[in-house]
Coordinates of C-alpha atoms in Angstrom, one line a residue:
Chain T
M1 CA 25.6 -1.3 27.9
T2 CA 26.9 0.4 24.7
D3 CA 24.7 2.6 22.6
P4 CA 24.4 -0.1 19.8
Q5 CA 23.4 -2.7 22.4
I6 CA 20.7 -0.5 23.9
A7 CA 19.5 0.2 20.4
S8 CA 19.4 -3.5 19.6
L9 CA 17.4 -4.2 22.8
L10 CA 14.9 -1.5 21.7
L11 CA 14.6 -3.3 18.3
L12 CA 13.5 -6.3 20.2
V13 CA 11.0 -4.2 22.1
L14 CA 9.7 -3.0 18.8
L15 CA 9.2 -6.6 17.6
G16 CA 7.4 -7.3 20.9
L17 CA 5.0 -4.4 20.4
L18 CA 4.3 -5.5 16.8
A19 CA 3.5 -9.0 18.0
L20 CA 1.0 -7.6 20.6
R21 CA -0.8 -6.0 17.6
V22 CA 0.2 -2.4 18.3
P23 CA -0.3 -0.7 14.9
I24 CA 3.0 -0.6 13.0
G25 CA 3.0 3.1 12.7
A26 CA 2.5 3.8 16.4
A27 CA 5.2 1.3 17.4
L28 CA 7.6 2.7 14.8
I29 CA 7.2 6.2 16.1
A30 CA 7.4 5.3 19.8
V31 CA 10.5 3.1 19.8
P32 CA 12.9 5.5 18.0
F33 CA 11.6 8.4 20.1
V34 CA 12.3 6.5 23.4
G35 CA 15.7 5.4 22.0
I36 CA 16.8 8.9 21.1
W37 CA 15.5 10.2 24.4
L38 CA 17.5 7.5 26.4
L39 CA 20.7 8.0 24.5
F40 CA 20.7 11.7 23.8
G41 CA 18.0 13.4 25.9
W42 CA 14.6 14.9 25.6
R43 CA 15.4 17.8 23.2
P44 CA 16.9 15.8 20.4
A45 CA 14.0 13.3 20.8
I46 CA 11.3 16.0 20.5
G47 CA 13.4 17.6 17.8
A48 CA 13.2 14.5 15.7
L49 CA 9.4 14.3 16.2
K50 CA 9.1 18.0 15.3
G51 CA 11.0 17.8 12.0
I52 CA 10.8 14.4 10.4
P53 CA 7.1 13.7 10.0
Y54 CA 6.2 17.0 8.3
N55 CA 9.2 17.0 6.1
F56 CA 8.6 13.4 5.0
A57 CA 4.9 14.0 4.2
A58 CA 5.6 17.2 2.3
S59 CA 7.5 15.4 -0.4
W60 CA 7.1 16.1 -4.1
Q61 CA 8.6 12.8 -5.0
L62 CA 6.3 10.8 -2.8
S63 CA 3.3 12.6 -4.2
S64 CA 3.4 10.0 -7.0
V65 CA 2.1 7.4 -4.4
P66 CA -1.5 8.8 -4.1
M67 CA -1.6 9.6 -7.8
F68 CA -0.7 6.0 -8.9
L69 CA -3.1 4.6 -6.2
F70 CA -5.8 6.8 -7.6
L71 CA -5.2 5.7 -11.2
G72 CA -5.4 2.0 -10.1
F73 CA -8.6 2.5 -8.0
V74 CA -10.4 4.5 -10.7
A75 CA -9.5 2.0 -13.4
Y76 CA -10.7 -0.9 -11.2
N77 CA -13.9 0.7 -9.8
A78 CA -15.0 2.0 -13.2
G79 CA -14.7 -1.6 -14.5
L80 CA -12.1 -0.7 -17.1
T81 CA -9.9 -3.7 -16.0
K82 CA -12.8 -6.2 -16.5
G83 CA -12.0 -6.9 -20.1
L84 CA -8.4 -7.9 -19.5
F85 CA -9.0 -11.5 -18.6
R86 CA -11.7 -11.9 -21.3
A87 CA -9.3 -10.6 -24.0
A88 CA -6.5 -12.9 -22.8
Q89 CA -8.9 -15.8 -22.6
V90 CA -10.2 -15.3 -26.2
W91 CA -6.7 -15.1 -27.6
L92 CA -5.0 -17.8 -25.5
A93 CA -7.8 -20.3 -24.5
R94 CA -6.7 -23.0 -27.0
L95 CA -3.2 -23.3 -25.5
P96 CA -2.7 -26.2 -23.0
G97 CA -3.7 -24.6 -19.7
G98 CA -4.9 -21.7 -21.7
L99 CA -7.2 -20.2 -19.1
A100 CA -4.4 -20.2 -16.5
V101 CA -2.1 -18.6 -19.0
A102 CA -4.8 -16.1 -19.8
S103 CA -5.3 -15.2 -16.1
I104 CA -1.5 -14.7 -15.8
F105 CA -1.5 -12.3 -18.7
G106 CA -4.6 -10.7 -17.4
A107 CA -2.8 -10.1 -14.1
A108 CA 0.1 -8.6 -16.0
G109 CA -2.2 -6.2 -17.8
F110 CA -3.9 -5.2 -14.5
A111 CA -0.4 -4.7 -12.9
S112 CA 0.4 -2.2 -15.6
I113 CA -2.3 0.1 -14.2
T114 CA -2.2 -0.6 -10.5
G115 CA 0.7 -0.8 -8.1
S116 CA -0.6 -3.3 -5.6
S117 CA -0.4 -7.1 -5.7
V118 CA -3.3 -7.7 -3.4
A119 CA -5.6 -5.6 -5.6
C120 CA -4.3 -7.5 -8.6
A121 CA -5.0 -10.9 -7.2
A122 CA -8.4 -9.9 -5.9
A123 CA -9.5 -8.4 -9.3
M124 CA -8.2 -11.3 -11.4
G125 CA -9.4 -13.9 -8.9
R126 CA -13.0 -12.8 -9.1
I127 CA -13.1 -13.1 -12.9
A128 CA -10.6 -15.8 -13.8
I129 CA -11.1 -18.5 -11.1
P130 CA -14.8 -19.1 -11.7
E131 CA -14.1 -19.4 -15.4
M132 CA -11.3 -22.0 -14.8
L133 CA -13.5 -24.0 -12.3
R134 CA -16.4 -23.9 -14.8
N135 CA -14.1 -25.5 -17.4
G136 CA -13.0 -28.3 -15.0
Y137 CA -9.5 -27.0 -14.1
S138 CA -8.0 -28.5 -10.9
H139 CA -8.7 -26.3 -7.9
G140 CA -4.9 -26.0 -7.2
L141 CA -4.0 -24.7 -10.6
A142 CA -7.1 -22.4 -10.8
T143 CA -6.3 -20.7 -7.5
G144 CA -2.5 -21.0 -7.4
S145 CA -2.0 -19.4 -10.8
V146 CA -4.0 -16.3 -9.9
A147 CA -2.4 -16.0 -6.4
A148 CA 1.0 -16.2 -7.9
A149 CA 0.3 -14.0 -10.9
G150 CA -1.1 -11.3 -8.7
T151 CA 2.4 -10.8 -7.2
V152 CA 3.6 -9.1 -10.3
G153 CA 1.4 -6.1 -9.3
A154 CA 4.2 -4.6 -7.3
L155 CA 6.9 -5.4 -9.9
I156 CA 5.4 -4.2 -13.2
P157 CA 5.1 -0.4 -13.0
P158 CA 3.6 1.5 -11.3
S159 CA 4.7 0.0 -8.1
I160 CA 4.0 1.7 -4.7
L161 CA 6.7 -0.5 -3.1
L162 CA 9.4 0.5 -5.6
I163 CA 8.4 4.2 -5.3
V164 CA 8.9 4.1 -1.5
F165 CA 12.1 2.1 -1.9
G166 CA 13.4 4.7 -4.3
I167 CA 12.7 7.6 -1.9
V168 CA 14.3 5.8 1.1
A169 CA 17.4 4.5 -0.9
Q170 CA 17.6 7.6 -3.2
V171 CA 17.3 5.6 -6.4
P172 CA 15.5 7.3 -9.4
I173 CA 12.0 5.9 -9.5
G174 CA 12.1 5.6 -13.3
D175 CA 15.1 3.3 -13.1
L176 CA 13.4 1.2 -10.5
F177 CA 10.3 0.9 -12.6
L178 CA 12.4 -0.3 -15.6
G179 CA 14.2 -2.8 -13.4
G180 CA 10.8 -3.9 -11.9
L181 CA 9.4 -4.3 -15.4
V182 CA 12.2 -6.8 -16.3
A183 CA 11.7 -8.8 -13.1
G184 CA 7.9 -8.7 -13.6
V185 CA 8.1 -9.9 -17.2
L186 CA 10.6 -12.6 -16.2
S187 CA 8.1 -13.8 -13.4
I188 CA 5.2 -13.8 -15.9
L189 CA 7.1 -16.0 -18.3
A190 CA 8.1 -18.4 -15.5
Y191 CA 4.5 -18.7 -14.4
V192 CA 3.3 -19.3 -18.0
V193 CA 5.9 -22.1 -18.3
V194 CA 4.6 -23.6 -15.0
A195 CA 1.0 -23.5 -16.3
L196 CA 2.0 -25.1 -19.7
V197 CA 4.0 -27.8 -18.0
W198 CA 1.2 -28.5 -15.5
A199 CA -1.3 -28.9 -18.4
M200 CA 1.1 -31.2 -20.3
V201 CA 2.0 -33.4 -17.3
L202 CA -1.5 -33.6 -15.9
P203 CA -3.8 -33.2 -18.9
S204 CA -6.8 -34.6 -16.9
A205 CA -6.5 -31.8 -14.3
V206 CA -6.4 -29.2 -17.1
P207 CA -9.1 -29.9 -19.7
R208 CA -8.6 -28.3 -23.1
V209 CA -11.1 -25.5 -23.9
T210 CA -12.9 -26.4 -27.0
E211 CA -14.8 -23.2 -27.4
A212 CA -13.6 -21.5 -30.6
F213 CA -13.7 -17.8 -31.2
T214 CA -14.0 -16.0 -34.5
L215 CA -11.5 -13.3 -35.5
K216 CA -14.4 -10.8 -35.1
E217 CA -14.9 -11.9 -31.5
K218 CA -11.2 -11.7 -30.9
L219 CA -10.9 -8.2 -32.2
A220 CA -13.9 -7.1 -30.2
T221 CA -12.2 -7.9 -27.0
L222 CA -9.3 -5.7 -28.0
R223 CA -11.6 -2.8 -28.2
D224 CA -12.4 -3.2 -24.5
V225 CA -8.8 -3.3 -23.3
A226 CA -7.1 -1.1 -25.9
P227 CA -7.8 2.3 -24.0
L228 CA -6.2 0.9 -20.8
L229 CA -3.2 -0.5 -22.5
I230 CA -2.6 2.6 -24.7
L231 CA -3.0 4.6 -21.5
A232 CA -0.3 2.5 -19.7
V233 CA 2.1 2.8 -22.7
L234 CA 1.5 6.5 -22.9
I235 CA 2.1 7.2 -19.2
F236 CA 5.1 5.0 -18.8
G237 CA 6.5 5.8 -22.2
G238 CA 6.3 9.5 -21.2
M239 CA 7.9 8.7 -17.9
F240 CA 10.8 6.7 -19.2
T241 CA 11.6 9.2 -21.9
G242 CA 11.6 12.0 -19.4
V243 CA 8.4 13.8 -20.6
F244 CA 6.7 13.2 -17.2
T245 CA 7.9 12.9 -13.7
P246 CA 6.4 10.0 -11.8
T247 CA 3.8 12.3 -10.1
E248 CA 2.9 13.8 -13.4
A249 CA 2.5 10.3 -14.9
G250 CA 0.2 9.3 -12.1
A251 CA -1.9 12.5 -12.2
V252 CA -2.2 12.6 -16.0
G253 CA -2.9 8.9 -16.0
S254 CA -5.7 9.3 -13.5
A255 CA -7.2 12.2 -15.4
L256 CA -7.1 10.3 -18.7
C257 CA -8.6 7.3 -17.0
I258 CA -11.5 9.3 -15.7
V259 CA -12.1 10.7 -19.2
I260 CA -12.0 7.2 -20.7
A261 CA -14.3 5.8 -18.1
A262 CA -16.7 8.8 -18.7
L263 CA -16.6 8.1 -22.5
Y264 CA -17.4 4.4 -21.8
R265 CA -20.1 5.6 -19.4
S266 CA -18.7 3.3 -16.7
L267 CA -17.8 5.8 -14.0
S268 CA -20.6 6.3 -11.5
W269 CA -20.5 8.9 -8.8
S270 CA -20.2 6.2 -6.2
A271 CA -17.3 4.4 -8.0
F272 CA -15.5 7.8 -8.2
R273 CA -16.1 8.5 -4.5
V274 CA -14.9 5.0 -3.5
S275 CA -11.8 5.5 -5.5
V276 CA -11.0 8.8 -3.8
V277 CA -11.6 7.3 -0.3
E278 CA -9.5 4.3 -1.0
T279 CA -6.7 6.6 -2.3
F280 CA -6.4 8.7 0.8
V281 CA -7.0 5.8 3.3
T282 CA -4.2 3.8 1.7
T283 CA -1.9 6.8 1.4
A284 CA -2.3 7.8 5.0
A285 CA -1.9 4.2 6.2
I286 CA 1.3 3.8 4.3
F287 CA 2.7 7.2 5.2
I288 CA 2.3 6.9 8.9
I289 CA 4.4 3.7 8.7
A290 CA 6.9 5.3 6.4
I291 CA 7.2 8.3 8.8
G292 CA 7.9 5.8 11.7
A293 CA 10.5 4.0 9.5
N294 CA 12.2 7.3 8.8
L295 CA 12.4 8.0 12.5
L296 CA 13.8 4.5 13.1
G297 CA 16.4 5.1 10.4
R298 CA 17.4 8.3 12.2
F299 CA 17.7 6.5 15.5
V300 CA 19.7 3.6 14.0
T301 CA 22.2 6.0 12.5
L302 CA 22.5 8.2 15.6
S303 CA 23.0 5.2 17.9
G304 CA 25.7 3.7 15.6
M305 CA 23.6 0.6 15.3
D306 CA 23.9 0.6 11.5
G307 CA 27.7 0.0 11.7
Y308 CA 27.3 -2.5 14.5
L309 CA 24.6 -4.6 12.8
S310 CA 26.3 -4.3 9.4
S311 CA 29.6 -5.6 10.7
L312 CA 27.7 -8.3 12.6
I313 CA 25.9 -9.5 9.5
L314 CA 28.9 -9.2 7.3
S315 CA 31.1 -11.1 9.7
V316 CA 28.7 -14.0 9.5
A317 CA 27.9 -13.7 5.8
T318 CA 31.5 -13.6 4.6
N319 CA 30.8 -13.7 0.9
E320 CA 28.2 -12.1 -1.4
F321 CA 26.2 -15.4 -1.9
L322 CA 26.0 -16.0 1.8
L323 CA 24.9 -12.4 2.4
L324 CA 22.2 -12.7 -0.4
G325 CA 21.2 -16.0 1.0
A326 CA 20.7 -14.4 4.4
I327 CA 18.7 -11.5 2.9
V328 CA 16.5 -14.0 1.0
L329 CA 15.9 -15.9 4.3
I330 CA 15.1 -12.7 6.2
Y331 CA 12.5 -11.5 3.7
L332 CA 10.9 -14.9 3.2
L333 CA 10.6 -15.2 7.0
L334 CA 9.3 -11.6 7.5
G335 CA 7.0 -12.0 4.5
M336 CA 5.3 -14.8 6.3
F337 CA 4.1 -12.5 9.1
L338 CA 4.2 -8.9 7.8
D339 CA 2.7 -7.1 4.9
P340 CA 5.2 -6.1 2.2
M341 CA 5.2 -2.4 2.9
G342 CA 5.7 -2.9 6.6
A343 CA 8.4 -5.5 6.1
M344 CA 10.3 -3.3 3.7
L345 CA 10.1 -0.1 5.7
L346 CA 11.0 -1.9 8.9
T347 CA 14.2 -3.5 7.4
M348 CA 15.5 -0.7 5.2
P349 CA 17.2 1.3 8.0
I350 CA 19.2 -1.8 8.9
L351 CA 19.7 -3.5 5.6
L352 CA 20.5 -0.5 3.4
P353 CA 23.8 0.2 5.3
V354 CA 24.6 -3.5 4.9
A355 CA 23.9 -3.4 1.2
F356 CA 26.0 -0.2 1.0
Q357 CA 29.0 -1.8 2.8
A358 CA 28.7 -5.0 0.6
E359 CA 28.7 -2.6 -2.4
L360 CA 25.5 -4.0 -3.8
N361 CA 23.9 -1.9 -6.6
F362 CA 20.9 -0.2 -4.9
L363 CA 18.7 -0.3 -8.1
W364 CA 19.2 -4.1 -8.3
F365 CA 18.8 -4.4 -4.5
G366 CA 15.4 -2.6 -4.6
V367 CA 14.0 -4.9 -7.3
F368 CA 15.4 -7.9 -5.6
V369 CA 13.9 -7.0 -2.2
V370 CA 10.5 -6.3 -3.8
K371 CA 10.6 -9.6 -5.6
L372 CA 11.3 -11.4 -2.3
L373 CA 8.5 -9.5 -0.5
E374 CA 6.1 -10.5 -3.3
I375 CA 7.1 -14.2 -2.8
G376 CA 6.2 -13.6 0.9
L377 CA 2.7 -12.9 -0.3
I378 CA 2.2 -16.6 -1.3
T379 CA 4.2 -18.5 1.3
P380 CA 2.5 -20.1 4.2
P381 CA 1.4 -19.6 7.0
I382 CA 0.5 -16.0 6.1
G383 CA 0.3 -15.4 2.4
L384 CA -1.9 -12.3 1.9
N385 CA -2.6 -13.1 -1.8
V386 CA -3.6 -16.7 -0.9
F387 CA -6.0 -15.2 1.7
V388 CA -7.4 -12.9 -0.9
I389 CA -8.0 -15.8 -3.2
K390 CA -9.6 -17.8 -0.4
N391 CA -11.9 -14.8 0.2
V392 CA -12.9 -14.9 -3.4
V393 CA -13.6 -18.7 -3.6
G394 CA -15.2 -18.9 -0.2
A395 CA -15.8 -22.3 1.5
S396 CA -15.7 -24.4 -1.7
I397 CA -11.9 -24.6 -1.8
P398 CA -9.8 -25.1 1.4
L399 CA -6.8 -23.0 2.1
E400 CA -4.4 -25.9 1.9
T401 CA -5.4 -26.6 -1.7
I402 CA -4.6 -23.0 -2.6
F403 CA -1.2 -23.2 -0.9
R404 CA -0.5 -26.6 -2.6
G405 CA -1.5 -25.0 -5.9
V406 CA 0.9 -22.2 -5.3
T407 CA 3.9 -24.5 -4.7
A408 CA 4.8 -25.1 -8.3
F409 CA 4.8 -21.3 -8.9
L410 CA 7.0 -20.8 -5.8
V411 CA 9.6 -23.0 -7.4
A412 CA 9.4 -20.8 -10.5
D413 CA 9.8 -17.8 -8.3
L414 CA 12.9 -19.2 -6.6
L415 CA 14.4 -19.8 -10.1
V416 CA 13.7 -16.2 -11.0
V417 CA 15.4 -15.0 -7.8
A418 CA 18.4 -17.2 -8.7
L419 CA 18.5 -15.7 -12.2
L420 CA 18.4 -12.2 -10.6
V421 CA 21.4 -13.0 -8.4
M422 CA 23.4 -14.6 -11.2
F423 CA 22.7 -12.0 -13.8
P424 CA 22.2 -8.7 -12.0
E425 CA 22.8 -6.9 -15.3
M426 CA 19.3 -7.9 -16.4
I427 CA 18.0 -5.3 -14.0
T428 CA 20.6 -2.7 -14.2
A429 CA 21.2 -2.7 -18.0
L430 CA 17.9 -1.4 -19.2
P431 CA 17.9 1.9 -17.3
S432 CA 21.5 2.7 -18.3
L433 CA 20.7 1.8 -21.9
L434 CA 17.8 4.3 -22.0
R435 CA 19.7 7.1 -20.3
Chain V
M1 CA -21.4 10.1 25.6
H2 CA -23.2 9.4 22.4
A3 CA -23.2 13.1 21.5
I4 CA -19.4 13.2 21.9
K5 CA -19.1 10.1 19.7
R6 CA -21.3 11.8 17.1
I7 CA -19.3 15.0 17.1
G8 CA -16.1 12.9 16.9
D9 CA -17.5 11.1 13.9
V10 CA -18.5 14.2 12.1
V11 CA -15.2 15.9 12.6
T12 CA -13.3 12.8 11.5
V13 CA -15.4 12.4 8.3
A14 CA -15.1 16.1 7.5
A15 CA -11.3 16.0 7.9
A16 CA -11.2 12.9 5.6
W17 CA -13.3 14.7 3.0
L18 CA -10.8 17.6 2.9
A19 CA -8.1 15.0 2.2
G20 CA -10.3 13.6 -0.6
L21 CA -10.7 17.0 -2.0
A22 CA -6.9 17.4 -1.9
V23 CA -6.6 14.2 -4.0
V24 CA -8.9 15.5 -6.7
V25 CA -7.5 19.0 -6.8
M26 CA -3.9 17.7 -6.8
M27 CA -4.7 15.5 -9.9
C28 CA -6.3 18.4 -11.7
H29 CA -3.6 20.9 -10.7
V30 CA -0.7 18.6 -11.8
T31 CA -2.5 17.7 -15.1
A32 CA -3.1 21.4 -15.8
D33 CA 0.6 22.1 -15.1
V34 CA 1.7 19.4 -17.5
A35 CA -0.8 20.6 -20.2
S36 CA 0.4 24.2 -19.7
R37 CA 4.1 23.1 -20.0
L38 CA 3.6 21.0 -23.1
L39 CA 1.2 23.3 -24.9
M40 CA 2.4 26.7 -23.9
G41 CA 6.0 25.9 -22.8
K42 CA 5.3 27.4 -19.4
P43 CA 4.5 25.4 -16.3
L44 CA 2.0 26.8 -13.7
P45 CA 3.8 28.7 -11.0
G46 CA 4.0 27.1 -7.5
T47 CA 2.9 23.6 -8.5
I48 CA 5.7 21.8 -6.7
V49 CA 5.2 23.8 -3.5
L50 CA 1.4 23.4 -3.5
V51 CA 1.6 19.6 -4.2
A52 CA 4.3 18.9 -1.6
N53 CA 3.4 21.4 1.2
Y54 CA -0.3 21.5 0.8
Y55 CA -2.0 18.6 -1.0
M56 CA 0.4 15.9 0.2
V57 CA 0.3 17.1 3.8
L58 CA -3.5 17.2 3.8
I59 CA -3.8 13.8 2.2
V60 CA -1.4 12.2 4.7
C61 CA -2.4 13.9 7.9
L62 CA -6.1 14.7 7.8
P63 CA -7.5 11.1 7.3
L64 CA -5.5 9.5 10.1
A65 CA -8.5 9.3 12.5
F66 CA -10.8 8.2 9.6
V67 CA -8.4 5.3 8.8
E68 CA -8.6 4.3 12.4
R69 CA -12.4 4.4 12.2
L70 CA -12.3 1.9 9.3
D71 CA -9.7 -0.1 11.3
Q72 CA -7.3 0.2 8.4
H73 CA -4.1 1.1 10.2
I74 CA -1.8 -1.8 9.4
A75 CA -0.9 -4.2 12.3
V76 CA 0.3 -7.7 12.6
D77 CA -2.4 -10.2 13.5
V78 CA -0.6 -13.5 13.4
V79 CA 0.3 -13.8 17.0
T80 CA -2.8 -12.3 18.6
D81 CA -5.1 -14.3 16.3
R82 CA -4.1 -17.4 18.3
L83 CA -5.3 -15.9 21.6
S84 CA -8.8 -16.1 23.2
V85 CA -11.3 -13.4 22.1
R86 CA -11.3 -11.9 25.6
L87 CA -7.5 -11.6 25.7
R88 CA -7.4 -10.3 22.2
L89 CA -9.9 -7.6 23.0
R90 CA -7.9 -6.5 26.1
L91 CA -4.8 -6.3 24.0
R92 CA -6.6 -4.2 21.4
A93 CA -7.7 -1.9 24.2
A94 CA -4.2 -1.6 25.5
A95 CA -2.9 -0.9 22.0
W96 CA -5.5 1.9 21.6
L97 CA -4.3 3.5 24.8
F98 CA -0.7 3.1 23.8
S99 CA -1.3 4.5 20.3
A100 CA -3.3 7.4 21.8
A101 CA -0.3 8.3 23.9
V102 CA 2.1 8.0 21.0
F103 CA 0.0 10.3 18.7
A104 CA -0.7 12.7 21.6
L105 CA 3.1 13.1 21.8
L106 CA 3.4 13.5 18.1
T107 CA 0.6 16.1 18.2
Y108 CA 2.5 18.1 20.9
A109 CA 5.8 18.0 18.9
A110 CA 4.0 18.9 15.6
W111 CA 2.1 21.7 17.4
L112 CA 5.4 23.2 18.6
E113 CA 6.8 23.1 15.1
A114 CA 3.6 24.6 13.6
V115 CA 3.7 27.5 16.2
D116 CA 7.3 28.0 15.4
K117 CA 6.7 28.2 11.6
F118 CA 3.7 30.5 12.3
A119 CA 5.8 32.9 14.3
R120 CA 8.4 33.0 11.5
K121 CA 5.6 33.1 8.8
A122 CA 7.6 30.4 7.0
F123 CA 7.5 30.5 3.2
V124 CA 9.2 29.0 0.2
I125 CA 10.5 30.9 -2.8
E126 CA 9.8 29.3 -6.2
H127 CA 11.1 31.3 -9.2
D128 CA 10.1 34.8 -8.2
L129 CA 7.1 33.8 -6.1
A130 CA 7.2 33.7 -2.3
L131 CA 4.7 31.1 -1.2
P132 CA 3.7 30.9 2.5
I133 CA 3.7 27.3 3.7
W134 CA 3.3 27.8 7.5
Y135 CA -0.5 27.2 7.3
S136 CA 0.1 23.6 6.3
Y137 CA 2.2 22.8 9.4
F138 CA -1.1 22.9 11.4
A139 CA -2.5 19.9 9.5
L140 CA -0.2 17.4 11.2
P141 CA -1.1 18.3 14.8
L142 CA -4.8 18.5 13.7
G143 CA -4.7 15.0 12.1
C144 CA -2.6 13.4 14.8
G145 CA -4.7 15.1 17.6
L146 CA -7.9 13.8 16.0
L147 CA -6.4 10.3 15.8
S148 CA -5.2 10.4 19.4
L149 CA -8.7 11.5 20.6
Y150 CA -10.4 8.9 18.5
L151 CA -8.2 6.2 19.9
L152 CA -8.8 7.5 23.4
G153 CA -12.5 7.4 22.7
K154 CA -12.3 3.8 21.7
F155 CA -10.4 3.0 24.9
V156 CA -12.8 4.9 27.1
G157 CA -15.7 3.1 25.3
Y158 CA -14.1 -0.2 26.2
I159 CA -13.6 0.7 29.8
A160 CA -17.1 2.2 30.2
G161 CA -18.6 -1.1 29.2
P162 CA -20.8 -2.9 26.8
A163 CA -23.4 -0.1 26.9
V164 CA -21.1 2.1 24.8
N165 CA -18.8 -0.3 23.1
D166 CA -19.8 -3.9 22.4
R167 CA -17.7 -6.4 24.3
D168 CA -19.6 -9.3 23.0
P169 CA -17.1 -11.7 21.5
A170 CA -19.3 -12.6 18.6
R171 CA -19.6 -8.9 17.7
L172 CA -15.8 -8.5 17.9
S173 CA -15.1 -11.3 15.4
E174 CA -17.9 -9.8 13.2
Q175 CA -16.1 -6.5 13.4
E176 CA -12.8 -8.0 12.6
N177 CA -14.2 -9.9 9.6
S178 CA -15.7 -6.8 8.2
A179 CA -12.4 -5.0 8.6
H180 CA -10.6 -7.7 6.6
D181 CA -13.1 -7.7 3.7

């Protein structure tokens, strides 16, 4: 057997371990270690274990991950994000499908302060779905709109997935955030169109809200969300104009968020403590996988498997559209079984060399991959966001109804993906314009 | 056995609290650095080294066992969810043993590296400041070692029987549900 063949075999072992529910981190550390040991001996194998994990953890750039996580957790646990849906509701309720549109905008607002889709869907689901059901919305639209809208959490900055992609693929995180912002806004608009069309085609399933709000009430809701939105604009404005690095944006954002929550008297000691615990638990859980993925990347390069697999994939996918079609398929399939971070880290060592050989723009590729991973959150059989929504609504709405409700939004998602493929400049233009 | 479990829990939680402290101190330190740079035109010395080589290393390494205690290490459930509860539990136990071995190996490698850096008194020079970083190399073997022991403890608990670790299927699904919440 040649080195790349042994390496490919070990990749299958890795998939087997994952299927047997070995934690992704442990499997990702074990397989490359055994691989390097088999191909090159004990010393290089131990050498990789000695050097890579510490050097990966001790990273200034990756330090933005815990800081942005902390910002999101503090904002949520202190209840600062509560007003987002209410504000959108008051301003948009009179549109056809207005509550669904409001929950989509609410999710967008939440996404601008948190970097995780699942958190976004959970937070918005708890507030928006009961309101839609109370107003007689069809179960499919009420749950589907929130499950789908939650997926913009990882596109609109901050985005933990985009930060990690940026480190692995060596793309500036600020550029990725701008690209993600474009893809996120595009997705939001597509979801809003779906909600509007749904309301117009099936008016009986989406009753008009007759409740009218005075201008005073409308302005009052802005007071609740203004600090959060100003904070988001300040942090990301500062980041995109080069005043802050991503880590600084996350840290200053967290500090300001704590000050705002203290001024609003909404940050209890227990909310603060929960935010701290959630921050380091999530960070450690992500990093142990990322360290494993880094080891896998080293092994893939050392064994020559990157060239082997790239030429294999490129010999089948002979033009760019076939290649992109194959990548879409790979991520949609993986997204059905793996969580986005695991799926991304697992595939990067193999697909980045392919993308490099196919001369794809890495900035565009990163946003494209994250969009695909986010779609994986709402596709059956395993759609994490759909499960989160199911958790929120309990036994009253079956899982199938939520998946059915998501379908229309999935069509919109595939159209967004097609747009990204046809007009890649949409993603790449903004960062170069601002530079 | 219970005493050992209690000691393990205390150490695991203490290590996690150090990581929590690192999160808060890192936020304050970076914010102070930005304020100092914007207001006085002078950043705080050594910020990058402290963030990367201390706070980050502590946040990533120390809570590893605590994350296991909460059952929050990410794994793929799709395939095993279709198996019987008994088989699922056996697989979980096998995965604990396997992971314990993997992290024991990582502990060994990280320990060698830490001892190496200690012998050389490794430091980083930022501007005119020589900042020792060798201390932080010990966080990785500490965190991984704790995780390995914790996993081993879970495995031994499983082998030792229901008295120590509940093997009741209903309790397992209860545990799993609470882990998903």
